[in-house]
Amino acid sequence: MDKLPYKLGEVTDVATDMSDAIRQLIQDKGISEELILKTIENTLLAAYKRRFGNADNAIVRFNEENRVVSIYAQKTIVDGVYDPVAEIELEEARELNPDAELGDDLLLEVDPREFDRIEVQSAKQTAHQTIREIQKDSLYSEYKDKEGEIIIGYYQRERKGTIYVDLGRVEGILPVKYQSPRELYHVNDRIKALITEVTKTPAGLQVVLSRTHTDFVRAIFELEVPEIYDKTVEIHKIVREPGYRTKLAVYSNREDVDPVGACVGLKGVRIQAVIRELEGEKVDILKYDPDPRRFIKNALSPAEVRDVIILDEGKHQALAVVTESQLSLAIGKQGLNVRLANRLVDWNIDVKTDAQFEEMDIASESRRAVSELFGDSDEISRISELPGIAKEISEGLLENGIEFIEDFLVLSEEEISGLKGVSQPQIAELRRLIEEYVEIVEDEEAEEEDGEEQEQEEDAEAGEETEEYECPECGAKITVDMTNCPNCGIGLSFEFEE
């Protein structure tokens, strides 16, 4: 059984140094107390092993407050010592503990002064190195989990354009390429940025920050707009030219929530908070629409688009028609607005004025000819192919078994009124689109051919009529197919010379 040791004296300087290190590391470095204690234990055991050859019988203990650390040698009480590191004579043991018996184990506190200077110094270096590694691993795990999140720090210094930011326990870097051209910083300025990358380097932990990523804008909106944070409103896509303009497409998961209004906020308070954080960068919030025509219209905001024509759906080419007054607004300074709109909708958009559109010889004909003009000769035959047709209209008609425009045109008014799931305003919109985009030509040649055939049949019938004669009795008109006169009833008989 274990016997309680007699105390050999006050805690030595080395042990005191260790306990002071524990308090400092826990308080200043934020390292787990358990990890620090384990490191110190291993360090003392290493010093013990260097001094005595092995540490199999060495035990490290901390007091209840973990402020005092001691190392003991556990020795077995024997009658005749063969291994002085692991054994102790009975007489010597009884001097320390009168109740000691043969075979008992006795814990003897080891005076670290028995360790030479090299052993102590080696133990300290090992401890410091181990603690640094623990600290690095701990910080890496902590900040790695924060990738993609917003963090606030303070400007410390700048070197070759890179700004070094004090984040508290670590230092972050804000490279030139991740800085907005609008922004200028001074020492101790507050900086809010996105953590984009966390890596280990020989020099320590590297935390890379950014204020130009689109995810930075996304995170700012999540902070300012509760509906985005709780997923009532979701961001479809963000495109950005840092320092100049950002376009944000949003949609709502609830019909009673306006996604654009939620982002703008009452009297614009939410969007203004975002713009202030972006140092005055323009922000366009628009509604996402699965219909590419409507989405393109929205994406070109703040310009008002009169019409959008799909030129090549496969190649994602479209034509946006605007008034002369809206052209510069749609294109934007140096083409920025239309360029961002292209990226947002993933379509190649060509913007034209009404006059330019007319010159393309498109407006004078049916809009159906647009595709033919640009190399697509397929005619519009399905209702779903009509430009600007609402998805609910085409799907509603399809549920009624009507897929083609021709199928709809042959319906009677009564049959149209009986269509399920399609409202009268939707029917009116469909008729408008058909009238605008589909040219309905009656087959006049077929009608002429039918008339000619009928005339020919009549002429043939007229040519086959029997020649008329006079009845020899009463003078009434008779024909060769008669056997009796229709007037006097006399029998008739015809003979012809060959």
PDB file of C-alpha atoms in Angstrom, residues 243-354:
ATOM      1  CA  GLY A 243     -15.367  50.127 -54.197  1.00  0.00           C
ATOM      2  CA  TYR A 244     -17.773  50.900 -57.031  1.00  0.00           C
ATOM      3  CA  ARG A 245     -20.924  48.786 -57.216  1.00  0.00           C
ATOM      4  CA  THR A 246     -22.508  45.599 -55.857  1.00  0.00           C
ATOM      5  CA  LYS A 247     -25.575  43.828 -57.236  1.00  0.00           C
ATOM      6  CA  LEU A 248     -27.534  41.505 -54.997  1.00  0.00           C
ATOM      7  CA  ALA A 249     -30.327  39.163 -56.194  1.00  0.00           C
ATOM      8  CA  VAL A 250     -32.674  38.015 -53.429  1.00  0.00           C
ATOM      9  CA  TYR A 251     -35.861  35.989 -53.125  1.00  0.00           C
ATOM     10  CA  SER A 252     -38.330  35.225 -50.346  1.00  0.00           C
ATOM     11  CA  ASN A 253     -39.443  31.869 -48.979  1.00  0.00           C
ATOM     12  CA  ARG A 254     -42.703  33.469 -47.819  1.00  0.00           C
ATOM     13  CA  GLU A 255     -45.262  35.150 -50.040  1.00  0.00           C
ATOM     14  CA  ASP A 256     -46.024  37.799 -47.435  1.00  0.00           C
ATOM     15  CA  VAL A 257     -42.395  38.973 -47.208  1.00  0.00           C
ATOM     16  CA  ASP A 258     -40.987  41.326 -49.843  1.00  0.00           C
ATOM     17  CA  PRO A 259     -37.304  40.309 -50.203  1.00  0.00           C
ATOM     18  CA  VAL A 260     -36.148  43.672 -51.571  1.00  0.00           C
ATOM     19  CA  GLY A 261     -38.092  45.632 -48.962  1.00  0.00           C
ATOM     20  CA  ALA A 262     -36.669  43.503 -46.161  1.00  0.00           C
ATOM     21  CA  CYS A 263     -33.119  44.258 -47.301  1.00  0.00           C
ATOM     22  CA  VAL A 264     -33.760  47.973 -47.746  1.00  0.00           C
ATOM     23  CA  GLY A 265     -35.486  48.340 -44.384  1.00  0.00           C
ATOM     24  CA  LEU A 266     -37.830  51.007 -43.109  1.00  0.00           C
ATOM     25  CA  LYS A 267     -36.802  54.318 -44.677  1.00  0.00           C
ATOM     26  CA  GLY A 268     -33.706  52.583 -46.031  1.00  0.00           C
ATOM     27  CA  VAL A 269     -32.080  52.176 -42.628  1.00  0.00           C
ATOM     28  CA  ARG A 270     -30.732  48.676 -43.326  1.00  0.00           C
ATOM     29  CA  ILE A 271     -29.249  49.333 -46.741  1.00  0.00           C
ATOM     30  CA  GLN A 272     -27.720  52.577 -45.492  1.00  0.00           C
ATOM     31  CA  ALA A 273     -25.923  50.651 -42.748  1.00  0.00           C
ATOM     32  CA  VAL A 274     -24.482  48.307 -45.371  1.00  0.00           C
ATOM     33  CA  ILE A 275     -23.423  51.207 -47.609  1.00  0.00           C
ATOM     34  CA  ARG A 276     -21.695  52.917 -44.680  1.00  0.00           C
ATOM     35  CA  GLU A 277     -19.745  49.732 -43.940  1.00  0.00           C
ATOM     36  CA  LEU A 278     -18.726  49.596 -47.626  1.00  0.00           C
ATOM     37  CA  GLU A 279     -17.559  53.212 -47.430  1.00  0.00           C
ATOM     38  CA  GLY A 280     -20.234  54.540 -49.818  1.00  0.00           C
ATOM     39  CA  GLU A 281     -20.111  51.780 -52.435  1.00  0.00           C
ATOM     40  CA  LYS A 282     -23.340  51.644 -54.478  1.00  0.00           C
ATOM     41  CA  VAL A 283     -25.544  48.634 -53.759  1.00  0.00           C
ATOM     42  CA  ASP A 284     -28.386  47.475 -56.044  1.00  0.00           C
ATOM     43  CA  ILE A 285     -30.865  45.048 -54.460  1.00  0.00           C
ATOM     44  CA  LEU A 286     -33.134  43.322 -56.942  1.00  0.00           C
ATOM     45  CA  LYS A 287     -35.564  40.433 -57.007  1.00  0.00           C
ATOM     46  CA  TYR A 288     -34.445  37.121 -58.434  1.00  0.00           C
ATOM     47  CA  ASP A 289     -36.804  35.633 -61.045  1.00  0.00           C
ATOM     48  CA  PRO A 290     -36.482  32.171 -62.647  1.00  0.00           C
ATOM     49  CA  ASP A 291     -37.720  33.695 -65.920  1.00  0.00           C
ATOM     50  CA  PRO A 292     -34.511  34.954 -67.597  1.00  0.00           C
ATOM     51  CA  ARG A 293     -36.338  37.858 -69.280  1.00  0.00           C
ATOM     52  CA  ARG A 294     -37.642  39.234 -66.020  1.00  0.00           C
ATOM     53  CA  PHE A 295     -34.361  38.527 -64.248  1.00  0.00           C
ATOM     54  CA  ILE A 296     -32.431  40.437 -66.926  1.00  0.00           C
ATOM     55  CA  LYS A 297     -34.853  43.360 -66.591  1.00  0.00           C
ATOM     56  CA  ASN A 298     -34.301  43.406 -62.843  1.00  0.00           C
ATOM     57  CA  ALA A 299     -30.537  42.975 -63.141  1.00  0.00           C
ATOM     58  CA  LEU A 300     -30.157  46.132 -65.245  1.00  0.00           C
ATOM     59  CA  SER A 301     -31.622  48.288 -62.472  1.00  0.00           C
ATOM     60  CA  PRO A 302     -31.649  51.167 -61.755  1.00  0.00           C
ATOM     61  CA  ALA A 303     -32.350  51.464 -65.503  1.00  0.00           C
ATOM     62  CA  GLU A 304     -35.893  50.825 -66.737  1.00  0.00           C
ATOM     63  CA  VAL A 305     -35.918  48.174 -69.461  1.00  0.00           C
ATOM     64  CA  ARG A 306     -38.802  48.284 -71.934  1.00  0.00           C
ATOM     65  CA  ASP A 307     -38.359  44.809 -73.377  1.00  0.00           C
ATOM     66  CA  VAL A 308     -36.014  41.807 -73.292  1.00  0.00           C
ATOM     67  CA  ILE A 309     -35.694  39.498 -76.289  1.00  0.00           C
ATOM     68  CA  ILE A 310     -33.967  36.137 -76.146  1.00  0.00           C
ATOM     69  CA  LEU A 311     -31.652  35.855 -79.150  1.00  0.00           C
ATOM     70  CA  ASP A 312     -30.100  32.473 -78.399  1.00  0.00           C
ATOM     71  CA  GLU A 313     -31.266  30.567 -75.345  1.00  0.00           C
ATOM     72  CA  GLY A 314     -28.575  27.910 -75.672  1.00  0.00           C
ATOM     73  CA  LYS A 315     -25.768  30.453 -75.815  1.00  0.00           C
ATOM     74  CA  HIS A 316     -27.468  32.718 -73.245  1.00  0.00           C
ATOM     75  CA  GLN A 317     -27.608  35.729 -75.544  1.00  0.00           C
ATOM     76  CA  ALA A 318     -30.270  38.366 -74.998  1.00  0.00           C
ATOM     77  CA  LEU A 319     -31.213  41.842 -76.209  1.00  0.00           C
ATOM     78  CA  ALA A 320     -32.443  44.502 -73.785  1.00  0.00           C
ATOM     79  CA  VAL A 321     -34.369  47.417 -75.305  1.00  0.00           C
ATOM     80  CA  VAL A 322     -34.443  50.716 -73.434  1.00  0.00           C
ATOM     81  CA  THR A 323     -35.430  54.296 -74.188  1.00  0.00           C
ATOM     82  CA  GLU A 324     -32.762  56.777 -75.203  1.00  0.00           C
ATOM     83  CA  SER A 325     -32.843  58.401 -71.766  1.00  0.00           C
ATOM     84  CA  GLN A 326     -32.186  55.078 -70.028  1.00  0.00           C
ATOM     85  CA  LEU A 327     -29.298  53.883 -72.224  1.00  0.00           C
ATOM     86  CA  SER A 328     -26.411  55.419 -70.264  1.00  0.00           C
ATOM     87  CA  LEU A 329     -27.989  54.282 -66.991  1.00  0.00           C
ATOM     88  CA  ALA A 330     -28.399  50.704 -68.260  1.00  0.00           C
ATOM     89  CA  ILE A 331     -24.831  50.497 -69.509  1.00  0.00           C
ATOM     90  CA  GLY A 332     -23.318  52.364 -66.587  1.00  0.00           C
ATOM     91  CA  LYS A 333     -20.015  54.202 -66.277  1.00  0.00           C
ATOM     92  CA  GLN A 334     -17.418  52.349 -68.355  1.00  0.00           C
ATOM     93  CA  GLY A 335     -20.004  49.608 -68.896  1.00  0.00           C
ATOM     94  CA  LEU A 336     -20.018  48.625 -65.212  1.00  0.00           C
ATOM     95  CA  ASN A 337     -23.790  48.229 -64.781  1.00  0.00           C
ATOM     96  CA  VAL A 338     -24.346  45.937 -67.766  1.00  0.00           C
ATOM     97  CA  ARG A 339     -21.136  44.050 -66.979  1.00  0.00           C
ATOM     98  CA  LEU A 340     -22.312  43.271 -63.453  1.00  0.00           C
ATOM     99  CA  ALA A 341     -25.771  42.378 -64.803  1.00  0.00           C
ATOM    100  CA  ASN A 342     -24.151  39.893 -67.200  1.00  0.00           C
ATOM    101  CA  ARG A 343     -22.335  38.205 -64.320  1.00  0.00           C
ATOM    102  CA  LEU A 344     -25.408  38.222 -62.110  1.00  0.00           C
ATOM    103  CA  VAL A 345     -27.769  36.512 -64.577  1.00  0.00           C
ATOM    104  CA  ASP A 346     -25.030  34.586 -66.432  1.00  0.00           C
ATOM    105  CA  TRP A 347     -26.275  35.899 -69.802  1.00  0.00           C
ATOM    106  CA  ASN A 348     -24.592  38.003 -72.486  1.00  0.00           C
ATOM    107  CA  ILE A 349     -26.804  41.097 -72.631  1.00  0.00           C
ATOM    108  CA  ASP A 350     -26.711  43.569 -75.518  1.00  0.00           C
ATOM    109  CA  VAL A 351     -28.425  46.885 -74.694  1.00  0.00           C
ATOM    110  CA  LYS A 352     -30.110  48.832 -77.519  1.00  0.00           C
ATOM    111  CA  THR A 353     -32.306  51.909 -77.697  1.00  0.00           C
ATOM    112  CA  ASP A 354     -35.675  51.869 -79.472  1.00  0.00           C
TER     113      ASP A 354
END
